[in-house]
Coordinates of C-alpha atoms and ligand atoms in Angstrom, one line a residue:
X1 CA 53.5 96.3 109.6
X2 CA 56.7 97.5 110.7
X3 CA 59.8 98.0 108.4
X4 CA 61.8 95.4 110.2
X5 CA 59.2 92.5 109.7
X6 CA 58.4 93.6 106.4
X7 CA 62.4 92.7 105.9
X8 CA 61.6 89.4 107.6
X9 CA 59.0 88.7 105.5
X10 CA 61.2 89.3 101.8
X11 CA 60.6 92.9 101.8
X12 CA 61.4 94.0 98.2
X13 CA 60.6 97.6 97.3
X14 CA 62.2 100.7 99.7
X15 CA 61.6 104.4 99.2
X16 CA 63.7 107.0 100.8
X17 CA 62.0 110.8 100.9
X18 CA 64.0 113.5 100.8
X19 CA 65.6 116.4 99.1
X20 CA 67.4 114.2 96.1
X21 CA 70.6 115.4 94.1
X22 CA 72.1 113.0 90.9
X23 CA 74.0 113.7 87.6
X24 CA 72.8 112.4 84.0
X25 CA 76.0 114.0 82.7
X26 CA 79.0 116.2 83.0
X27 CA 78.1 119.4 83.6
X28 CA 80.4 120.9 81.3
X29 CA 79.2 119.3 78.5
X30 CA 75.2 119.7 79.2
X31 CA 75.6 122.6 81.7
X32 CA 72.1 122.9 83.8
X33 CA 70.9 119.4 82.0
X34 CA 73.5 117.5 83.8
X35 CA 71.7 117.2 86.8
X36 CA 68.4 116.2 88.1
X37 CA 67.3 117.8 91.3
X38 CA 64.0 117.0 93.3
X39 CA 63.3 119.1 96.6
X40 CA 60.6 117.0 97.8
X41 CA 61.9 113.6 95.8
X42 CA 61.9 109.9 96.5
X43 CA 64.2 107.2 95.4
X44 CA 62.2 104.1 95.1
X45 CA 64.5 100.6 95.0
X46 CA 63.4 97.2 94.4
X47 CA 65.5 94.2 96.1
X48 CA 68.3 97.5 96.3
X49 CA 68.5 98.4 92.9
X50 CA 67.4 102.0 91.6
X51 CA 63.3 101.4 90.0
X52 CA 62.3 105.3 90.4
X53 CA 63.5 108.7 90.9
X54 CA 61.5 111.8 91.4
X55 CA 58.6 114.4 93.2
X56 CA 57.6 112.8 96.3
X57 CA 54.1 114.0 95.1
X58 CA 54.0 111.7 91.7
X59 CA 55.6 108.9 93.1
X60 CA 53.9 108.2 96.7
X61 CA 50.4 107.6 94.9
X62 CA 51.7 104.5 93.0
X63 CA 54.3 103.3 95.6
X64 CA 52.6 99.3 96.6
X65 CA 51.1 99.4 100.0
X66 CA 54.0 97.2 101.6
X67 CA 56.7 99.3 100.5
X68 CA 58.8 100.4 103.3
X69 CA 59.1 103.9 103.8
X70 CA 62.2 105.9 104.8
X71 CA 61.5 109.5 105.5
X72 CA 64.6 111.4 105.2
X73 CA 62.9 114.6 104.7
X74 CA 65.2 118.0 105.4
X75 CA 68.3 116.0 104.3
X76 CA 69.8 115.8 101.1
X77 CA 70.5 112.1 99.2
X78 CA 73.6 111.9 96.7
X79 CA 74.6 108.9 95.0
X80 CA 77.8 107.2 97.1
X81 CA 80.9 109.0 96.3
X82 CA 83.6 106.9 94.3
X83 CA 87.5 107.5 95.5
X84 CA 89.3 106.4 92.5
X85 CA 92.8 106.3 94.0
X86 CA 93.7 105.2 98.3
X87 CA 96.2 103.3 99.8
X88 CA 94.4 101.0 102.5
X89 CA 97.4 100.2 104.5
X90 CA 98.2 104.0 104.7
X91 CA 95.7 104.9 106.9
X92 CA 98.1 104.7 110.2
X93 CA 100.2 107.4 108.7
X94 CA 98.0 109.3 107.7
X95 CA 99.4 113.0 108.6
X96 CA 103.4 112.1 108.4
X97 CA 105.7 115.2 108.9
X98 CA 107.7 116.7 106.4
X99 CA 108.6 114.8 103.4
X100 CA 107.7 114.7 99.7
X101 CA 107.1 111.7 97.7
X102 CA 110.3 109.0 97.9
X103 CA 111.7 110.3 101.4
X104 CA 107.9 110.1 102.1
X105 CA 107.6 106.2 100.6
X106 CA 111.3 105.4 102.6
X107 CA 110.4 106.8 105.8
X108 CA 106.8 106.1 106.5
X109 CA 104.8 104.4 104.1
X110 CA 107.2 101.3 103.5
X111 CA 107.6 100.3 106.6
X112 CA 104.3 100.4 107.7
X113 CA 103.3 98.2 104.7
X114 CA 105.5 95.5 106.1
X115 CA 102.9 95.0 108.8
X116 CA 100.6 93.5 106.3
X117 CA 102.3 90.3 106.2
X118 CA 100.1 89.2 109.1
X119 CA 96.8 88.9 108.1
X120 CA 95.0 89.3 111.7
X121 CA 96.8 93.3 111.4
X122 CA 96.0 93.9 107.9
X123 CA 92.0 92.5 108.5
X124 CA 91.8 94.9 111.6
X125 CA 92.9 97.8 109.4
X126 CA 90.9 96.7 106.5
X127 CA 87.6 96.8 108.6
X128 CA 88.6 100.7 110.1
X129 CA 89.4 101.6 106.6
X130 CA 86.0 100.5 105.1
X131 CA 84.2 102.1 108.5
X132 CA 86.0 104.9 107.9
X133 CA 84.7 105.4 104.1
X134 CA 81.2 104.3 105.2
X135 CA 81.6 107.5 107.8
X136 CA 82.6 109.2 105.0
X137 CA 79.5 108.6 102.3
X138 CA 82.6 106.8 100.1
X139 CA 80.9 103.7 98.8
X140 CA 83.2 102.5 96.4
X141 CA 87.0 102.6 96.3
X142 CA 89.9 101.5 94.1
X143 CA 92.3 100.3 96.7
X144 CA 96.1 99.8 96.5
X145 CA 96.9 96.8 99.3
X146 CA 100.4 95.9 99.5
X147 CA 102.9 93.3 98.2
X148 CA 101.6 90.4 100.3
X149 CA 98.6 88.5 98.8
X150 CA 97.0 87.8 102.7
X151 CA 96.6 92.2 102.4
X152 CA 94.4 91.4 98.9
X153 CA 92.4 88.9 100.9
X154 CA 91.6 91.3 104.1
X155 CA 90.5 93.9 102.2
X156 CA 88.1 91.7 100.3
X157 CA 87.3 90.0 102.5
X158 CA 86.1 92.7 104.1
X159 CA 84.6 94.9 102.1
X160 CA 82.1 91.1 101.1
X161 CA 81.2 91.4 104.4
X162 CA 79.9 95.0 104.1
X163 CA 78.7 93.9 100.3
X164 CA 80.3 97.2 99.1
X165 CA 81.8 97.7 95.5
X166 CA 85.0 97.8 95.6
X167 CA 88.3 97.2 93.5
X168 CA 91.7 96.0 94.9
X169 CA 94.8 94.2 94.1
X170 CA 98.6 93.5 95.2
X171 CA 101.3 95.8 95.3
X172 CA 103.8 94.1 92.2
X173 CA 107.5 95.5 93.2
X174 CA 110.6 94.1 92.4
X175 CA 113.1 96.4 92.9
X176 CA 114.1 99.6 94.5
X177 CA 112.4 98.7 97.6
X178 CA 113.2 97.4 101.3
X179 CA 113.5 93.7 100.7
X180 CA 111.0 92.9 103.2
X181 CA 108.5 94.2 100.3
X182 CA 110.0 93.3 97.3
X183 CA 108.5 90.4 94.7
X184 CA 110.0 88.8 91.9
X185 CA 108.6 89.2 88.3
X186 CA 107.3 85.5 88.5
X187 CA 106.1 85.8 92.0
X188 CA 103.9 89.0 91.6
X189 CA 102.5 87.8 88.5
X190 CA 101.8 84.1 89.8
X191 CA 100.2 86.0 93.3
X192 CA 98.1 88.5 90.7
X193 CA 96.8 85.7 88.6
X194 CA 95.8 83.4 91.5
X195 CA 94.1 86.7 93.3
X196 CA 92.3 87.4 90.2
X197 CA 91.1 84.2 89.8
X198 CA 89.7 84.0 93.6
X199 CA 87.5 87.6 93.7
X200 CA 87.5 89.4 90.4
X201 CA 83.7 89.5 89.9
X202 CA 82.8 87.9 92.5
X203 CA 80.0 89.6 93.9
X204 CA 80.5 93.2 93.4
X205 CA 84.3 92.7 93.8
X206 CA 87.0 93.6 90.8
X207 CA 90.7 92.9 90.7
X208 CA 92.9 95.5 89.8
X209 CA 96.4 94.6 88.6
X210 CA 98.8 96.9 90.7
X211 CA 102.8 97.8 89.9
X212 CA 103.4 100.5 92.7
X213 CA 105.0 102.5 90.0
X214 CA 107.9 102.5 87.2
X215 CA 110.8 102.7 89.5
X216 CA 109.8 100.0 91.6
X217 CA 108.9 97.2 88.9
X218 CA 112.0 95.9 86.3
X219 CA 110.9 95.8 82.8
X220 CA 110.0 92.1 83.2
X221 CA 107.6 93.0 86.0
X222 CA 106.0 95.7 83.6
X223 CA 105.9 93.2 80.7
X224 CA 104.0 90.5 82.9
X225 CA 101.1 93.3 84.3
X226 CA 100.6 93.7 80.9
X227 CA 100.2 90.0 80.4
X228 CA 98.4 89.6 83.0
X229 CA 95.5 92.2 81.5
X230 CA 95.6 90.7 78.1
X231 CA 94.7 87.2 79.7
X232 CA 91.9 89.1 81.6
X233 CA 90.6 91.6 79.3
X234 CA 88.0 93.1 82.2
X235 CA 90.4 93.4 85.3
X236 CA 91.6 96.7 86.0
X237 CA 95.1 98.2 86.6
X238 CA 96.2 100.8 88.8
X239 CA 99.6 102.6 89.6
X240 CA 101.4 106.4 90.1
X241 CA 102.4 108.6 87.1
X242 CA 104.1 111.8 87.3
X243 CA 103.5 113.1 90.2
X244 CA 106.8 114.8 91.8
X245 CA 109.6 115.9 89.9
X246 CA 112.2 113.7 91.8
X247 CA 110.2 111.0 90.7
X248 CA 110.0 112.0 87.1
X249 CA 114.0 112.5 86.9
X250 CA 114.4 108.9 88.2
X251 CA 112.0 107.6 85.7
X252 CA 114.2 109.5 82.9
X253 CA 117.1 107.4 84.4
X254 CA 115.8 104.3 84.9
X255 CA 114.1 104.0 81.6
X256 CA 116.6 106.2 78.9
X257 CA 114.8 104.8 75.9
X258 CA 111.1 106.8 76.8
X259 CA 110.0 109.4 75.2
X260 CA 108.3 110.6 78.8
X261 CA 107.4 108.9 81.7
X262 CA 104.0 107.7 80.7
X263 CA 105.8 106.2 77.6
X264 CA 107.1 102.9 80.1
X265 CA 104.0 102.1 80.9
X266 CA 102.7 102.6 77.2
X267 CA 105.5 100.4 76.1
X268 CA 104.7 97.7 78.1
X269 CA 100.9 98.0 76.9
X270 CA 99.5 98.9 80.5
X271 CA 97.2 102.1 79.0
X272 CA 94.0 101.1 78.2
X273 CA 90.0 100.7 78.9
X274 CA 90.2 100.3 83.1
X275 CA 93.9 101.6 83.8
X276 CA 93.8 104.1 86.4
X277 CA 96.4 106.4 87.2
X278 CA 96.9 108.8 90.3
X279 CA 98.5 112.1 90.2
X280 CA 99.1 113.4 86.3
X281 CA 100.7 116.0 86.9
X282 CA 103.9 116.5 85.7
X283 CA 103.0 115.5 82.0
X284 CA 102.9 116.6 78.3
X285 CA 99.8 117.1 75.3
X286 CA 100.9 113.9 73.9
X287 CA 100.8 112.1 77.5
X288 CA 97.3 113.2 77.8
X289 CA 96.4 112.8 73.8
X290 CA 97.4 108.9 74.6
X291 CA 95.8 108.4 77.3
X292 CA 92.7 109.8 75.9
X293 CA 93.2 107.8 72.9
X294 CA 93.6 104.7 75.0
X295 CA 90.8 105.0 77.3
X296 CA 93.2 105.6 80.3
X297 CA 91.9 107.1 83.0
X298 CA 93.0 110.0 85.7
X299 CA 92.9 110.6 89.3
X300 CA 93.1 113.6 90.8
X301 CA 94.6 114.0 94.1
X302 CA 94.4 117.0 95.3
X303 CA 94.8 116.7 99.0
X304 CA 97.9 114.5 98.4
X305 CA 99.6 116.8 95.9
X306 CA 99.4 119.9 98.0
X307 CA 100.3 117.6 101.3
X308 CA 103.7 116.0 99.6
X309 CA 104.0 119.7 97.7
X310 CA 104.1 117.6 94.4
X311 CA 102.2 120.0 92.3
X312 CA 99.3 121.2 90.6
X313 CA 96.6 118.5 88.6
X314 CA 94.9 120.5 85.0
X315 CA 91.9 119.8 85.0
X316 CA 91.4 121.9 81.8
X317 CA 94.3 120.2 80.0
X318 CA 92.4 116.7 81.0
X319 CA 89.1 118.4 79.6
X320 CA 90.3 119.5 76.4
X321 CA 91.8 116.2 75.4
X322 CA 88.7 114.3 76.8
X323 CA 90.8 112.3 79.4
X324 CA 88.7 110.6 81.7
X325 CA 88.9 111.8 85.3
X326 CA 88.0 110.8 88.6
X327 CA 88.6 111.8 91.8
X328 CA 91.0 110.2 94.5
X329 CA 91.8 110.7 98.7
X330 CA 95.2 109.1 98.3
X331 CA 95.3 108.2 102.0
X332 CA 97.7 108.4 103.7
X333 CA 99.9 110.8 101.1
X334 CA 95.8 112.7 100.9
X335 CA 95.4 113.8 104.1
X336 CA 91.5 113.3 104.2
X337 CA 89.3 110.4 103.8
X338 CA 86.8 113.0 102.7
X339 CA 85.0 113.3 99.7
X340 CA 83.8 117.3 101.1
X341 CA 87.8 117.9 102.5
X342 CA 89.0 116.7 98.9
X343 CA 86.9 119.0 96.7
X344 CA 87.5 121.8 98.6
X345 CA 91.3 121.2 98.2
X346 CA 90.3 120.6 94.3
X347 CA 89.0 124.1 94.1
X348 CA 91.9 125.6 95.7
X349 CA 94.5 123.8 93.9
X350 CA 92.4 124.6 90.3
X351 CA 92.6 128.5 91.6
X352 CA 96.5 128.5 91.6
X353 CA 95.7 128.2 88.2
X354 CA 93.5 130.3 87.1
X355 CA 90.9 127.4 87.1
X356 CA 87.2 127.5 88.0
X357 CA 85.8 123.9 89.6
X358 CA 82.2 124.8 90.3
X359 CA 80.2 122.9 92.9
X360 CA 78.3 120.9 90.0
X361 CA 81.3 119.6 88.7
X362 CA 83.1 118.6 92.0
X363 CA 80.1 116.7 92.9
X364 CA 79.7 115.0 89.4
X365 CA 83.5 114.0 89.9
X366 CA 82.6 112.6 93.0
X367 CA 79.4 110.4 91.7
X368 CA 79.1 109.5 87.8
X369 CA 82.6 111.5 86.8
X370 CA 84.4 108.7 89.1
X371 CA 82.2 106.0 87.8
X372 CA 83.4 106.7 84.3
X373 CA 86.3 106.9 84.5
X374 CA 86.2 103.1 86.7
X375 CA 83.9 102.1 83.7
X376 CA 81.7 101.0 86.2
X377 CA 79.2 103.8 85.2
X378 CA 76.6 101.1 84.0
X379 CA 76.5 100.1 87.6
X380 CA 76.7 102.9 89.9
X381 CA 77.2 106.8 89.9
X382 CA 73.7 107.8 89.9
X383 CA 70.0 106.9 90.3
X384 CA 69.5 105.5 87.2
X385 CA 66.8 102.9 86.6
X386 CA 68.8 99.5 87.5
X387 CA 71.0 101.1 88.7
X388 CA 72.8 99.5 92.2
X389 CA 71.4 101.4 95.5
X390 CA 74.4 102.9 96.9
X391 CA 73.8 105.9 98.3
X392 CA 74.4 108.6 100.9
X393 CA 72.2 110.9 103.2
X394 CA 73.7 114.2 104.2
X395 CA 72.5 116.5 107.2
X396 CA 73.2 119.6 105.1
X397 CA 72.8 121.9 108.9
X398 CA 75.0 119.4 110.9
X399 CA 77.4 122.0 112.5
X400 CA 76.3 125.6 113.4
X401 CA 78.3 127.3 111.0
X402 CA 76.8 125.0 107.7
X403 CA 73.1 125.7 109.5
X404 CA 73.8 129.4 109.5
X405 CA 75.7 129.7 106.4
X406 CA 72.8 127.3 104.6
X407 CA 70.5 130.0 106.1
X408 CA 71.7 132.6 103.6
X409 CA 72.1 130.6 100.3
X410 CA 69.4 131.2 97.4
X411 CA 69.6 128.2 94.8
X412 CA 71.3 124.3 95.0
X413 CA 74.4 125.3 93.6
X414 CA 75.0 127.6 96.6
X415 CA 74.1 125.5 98.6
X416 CA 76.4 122.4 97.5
X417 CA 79.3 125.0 96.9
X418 CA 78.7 125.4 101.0
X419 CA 78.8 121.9 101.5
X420 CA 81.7 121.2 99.4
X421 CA 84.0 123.7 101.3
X422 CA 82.1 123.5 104.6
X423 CA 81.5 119.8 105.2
X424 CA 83.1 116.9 106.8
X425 CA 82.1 113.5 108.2
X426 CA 80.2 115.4 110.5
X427 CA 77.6 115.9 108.0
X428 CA 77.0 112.5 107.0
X429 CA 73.6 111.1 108.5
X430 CA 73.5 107.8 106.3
X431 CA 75.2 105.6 104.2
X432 CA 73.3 102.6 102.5
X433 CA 74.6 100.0 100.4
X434 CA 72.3 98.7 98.0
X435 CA 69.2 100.1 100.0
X436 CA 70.3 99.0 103.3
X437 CA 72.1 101.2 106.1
X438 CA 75.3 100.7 106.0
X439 CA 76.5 103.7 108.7
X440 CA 74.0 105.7 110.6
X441 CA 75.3 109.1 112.3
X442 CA 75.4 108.4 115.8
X443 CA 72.7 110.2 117.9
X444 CA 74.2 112.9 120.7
X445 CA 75.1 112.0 124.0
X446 CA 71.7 113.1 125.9
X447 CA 73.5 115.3 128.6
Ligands
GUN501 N1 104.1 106.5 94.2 C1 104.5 105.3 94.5 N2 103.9 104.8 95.6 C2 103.2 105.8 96.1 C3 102.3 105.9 97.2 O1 102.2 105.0 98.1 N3 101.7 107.1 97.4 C4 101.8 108.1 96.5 N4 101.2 109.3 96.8 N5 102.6 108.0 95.5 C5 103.3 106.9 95.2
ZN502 ZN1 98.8 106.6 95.7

């Protein structure tokens, strides 16, 4: 019986063969233990949740006989990378010349936000944007839209259709802005409540509550995000801290009563279990203390801070608080929808300091690091039992340089460290979502 009428017929159980890479932990706090690595492994799911992991060898001998089989073998399965910080309505300036941060916002990124009024433009972008992190292996995002609801509904919308993860929510702004994108207090929090109540949970949706960033929300605006999380103790909230000095400076202006710019959003109650925020860079041991304390979490940037020449993330500083961290493109400031392009860029940007990111972290950041700090680690991240199937296949030989430089590697860390400063989209074969393909590689033009 074929695979395809096996579907047909309720197929439940799916088993992928191939070389199999997951994390149990962070490597730098179980070293060698944090990972699980089988060269000849199967991951066995049942109606596209995780039931097994391991040796090929063990696990083929109990499989039922109507399983369906999926012989990967030669390529190398990773859960789905997590970004934990991208603009979806960035992706069309992507690669902007010559700013940093708010010239950046004023000349590019606002005005191509005010497109997304119309919903047909911002559903045609939102469908390239989740193609594009399919291509990528990126199977769940948290995703900024932009101040119009219709841009919350597109990307949802969506990403349903491709029954990805994936959080989202509206741009609140109420001041400092082109008027064309600019809320009211009442309106932003009225829009958020009403989006909330139409896709938070459902399916594998979440709604993230989403001020741009302190000098584009009044104090009333701030006030009312935080309301809005009280009322809904399990949505999320995203938004910008620290990132470029500029930015910092206006802060100090705008609000003169904080002790440091991660002080407004304490103020108004808006760190805690499921806040997110991008960049961290520019702050002090007490910013990262609190948010430790509170649960907050981090997202490093890298290919966005060196691109708008804001500055350098610590990743040690992060670790010896125990700050949660994940890992974020920030497309279109990130220049790079990939997860491979961004790590690389972490490493390099941890070496202007005198940092070491090893291959083991980078790709625990990527899988169960992200899913931490998205407290969405009972879910996804890795190949735990019960897990949710998400999942991506890489082709660890897909250029001639990887297959020669994979040639002359002796263990899997040498290998991934290749990957992780070698690889692109290029090198991914597969994506699935819960079990099922999601991307396939396409095959090469037969000359
Ligand atoms: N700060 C406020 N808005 C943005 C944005 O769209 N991108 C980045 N990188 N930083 C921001
Ligand atoms: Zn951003």
């Amino acid at each position: 019986m074929s695979a395809q009428s096996k579907q047909q017929g309720g197929e439940r159980i799916r088993a992928f063969r191939a070389s199999i890479l997951h994390f149990v932990d962070d490597p730098d706090d179980l070293g060698e233990g944090a990972h699980q690595y089988f060269e000849d492994g199967l991951l066995v799911l049942r109606d596209g949740r995780v039931a097994e992991l391991g040796e090929a060898g063990a696990l083929l001998a109990r499989l039922p006989p109507d399983a369906a089989m999926i012989d990967y073998t030669g390529k190398l399965i990773l859960p789905g990378f997590i970004d934990t910080h991208i603009h979806y309505p960035q992706t069309d300036i992507i690669a902007s010349y010559g700013e940093q941060l708010l010239e950046w916002l004023e000349r590019y990124t606002f005005p191509t936000e005010r497109r997304f009024a119309d919903p047909l433009h911002a559903r045609a972008v939102a469908d390239f944007f989740l193609e594009e992190l399919l291509r990528n292996g990126t199977t769940t995002a948290l995703v900024f839209a932009t101040v119009h609801k219709e841009s919350v509904d597109a990307i949802f919308e969506a990403a349903a259709a491709r029954g990805m993860c994936l959080l989202a929510g509206k741009v609140m702004m109420d001041r400092n802005c082109p008027d064309f994108l600019r809320d009211t207090a009442e309106s932003s929090y009225d829009d958020s409540k009403a989006l909330i109540e139409k896709w938070h949970h459902r399916g594998r949706l979440r709604y993230a509550v989403t001020p741009r960033f302190a000098p584009t929300s009044t104090e009333r605006q701030l006030e009312l995000a935080g309301k809005l999380l009280d009322e809904h103790p399990d949505v999320y909230l995203q938004s910008h801290v620290a990132e470029n000095k500029g930015e910092v400076a206006w802060v100090a202006e705008l609000y003169p009563w904080s002790r440091s710019y991660l002080d407004v959003y304490d103020r108004f109650g808006l760190l805690r279990q499921r806040a997110v925020y991008a960049h961290c860079i520019h702050l002090d041991e007490r910013d990262r203390e609190r948010m430790a304390g509170t649960g907050t979490a981090m997202s490093f940037c890298p290919t966005s801070n060196l691109f708008l020449g804001s500055g350098l993330f610590d990743l040690s500083g992060a670790r010896d608080k125990k700050v949660r961290v994940g890992i974020g493109t920030d497309v279109g400031g990130g220049t790079s929808f990939s997860m491979f392009r961004t790590l690389d860029e972490a490493y390099k940007v941890l070496q202007l300091s005198g940092q070491k990111l090893s291959a083991f972290k980078a790709f625990y950041l990527a899988t169960l690091g992200s899913a931490r700090a998205l407290y969405l680690d009972g879910e996804i991240g890795n190949f735990a039992p019960g897990k949710e199937g998400d999942f991506v296949v890489l082709d660890p030989g897909a250029t001639p340089l990887l297959a020669r430089r994979m040639e002359n590697t002796a263990t899997v860390a040498e290998r991934l460290f290749v990957l992780m400063m070698l690889a692109d989209d290029r090198s991914v074969y597969a994506t699935h979502i819960m079990g099922q393909p999601a991307y396939i590689r396409p095959a090469a033009p037969i000359a």
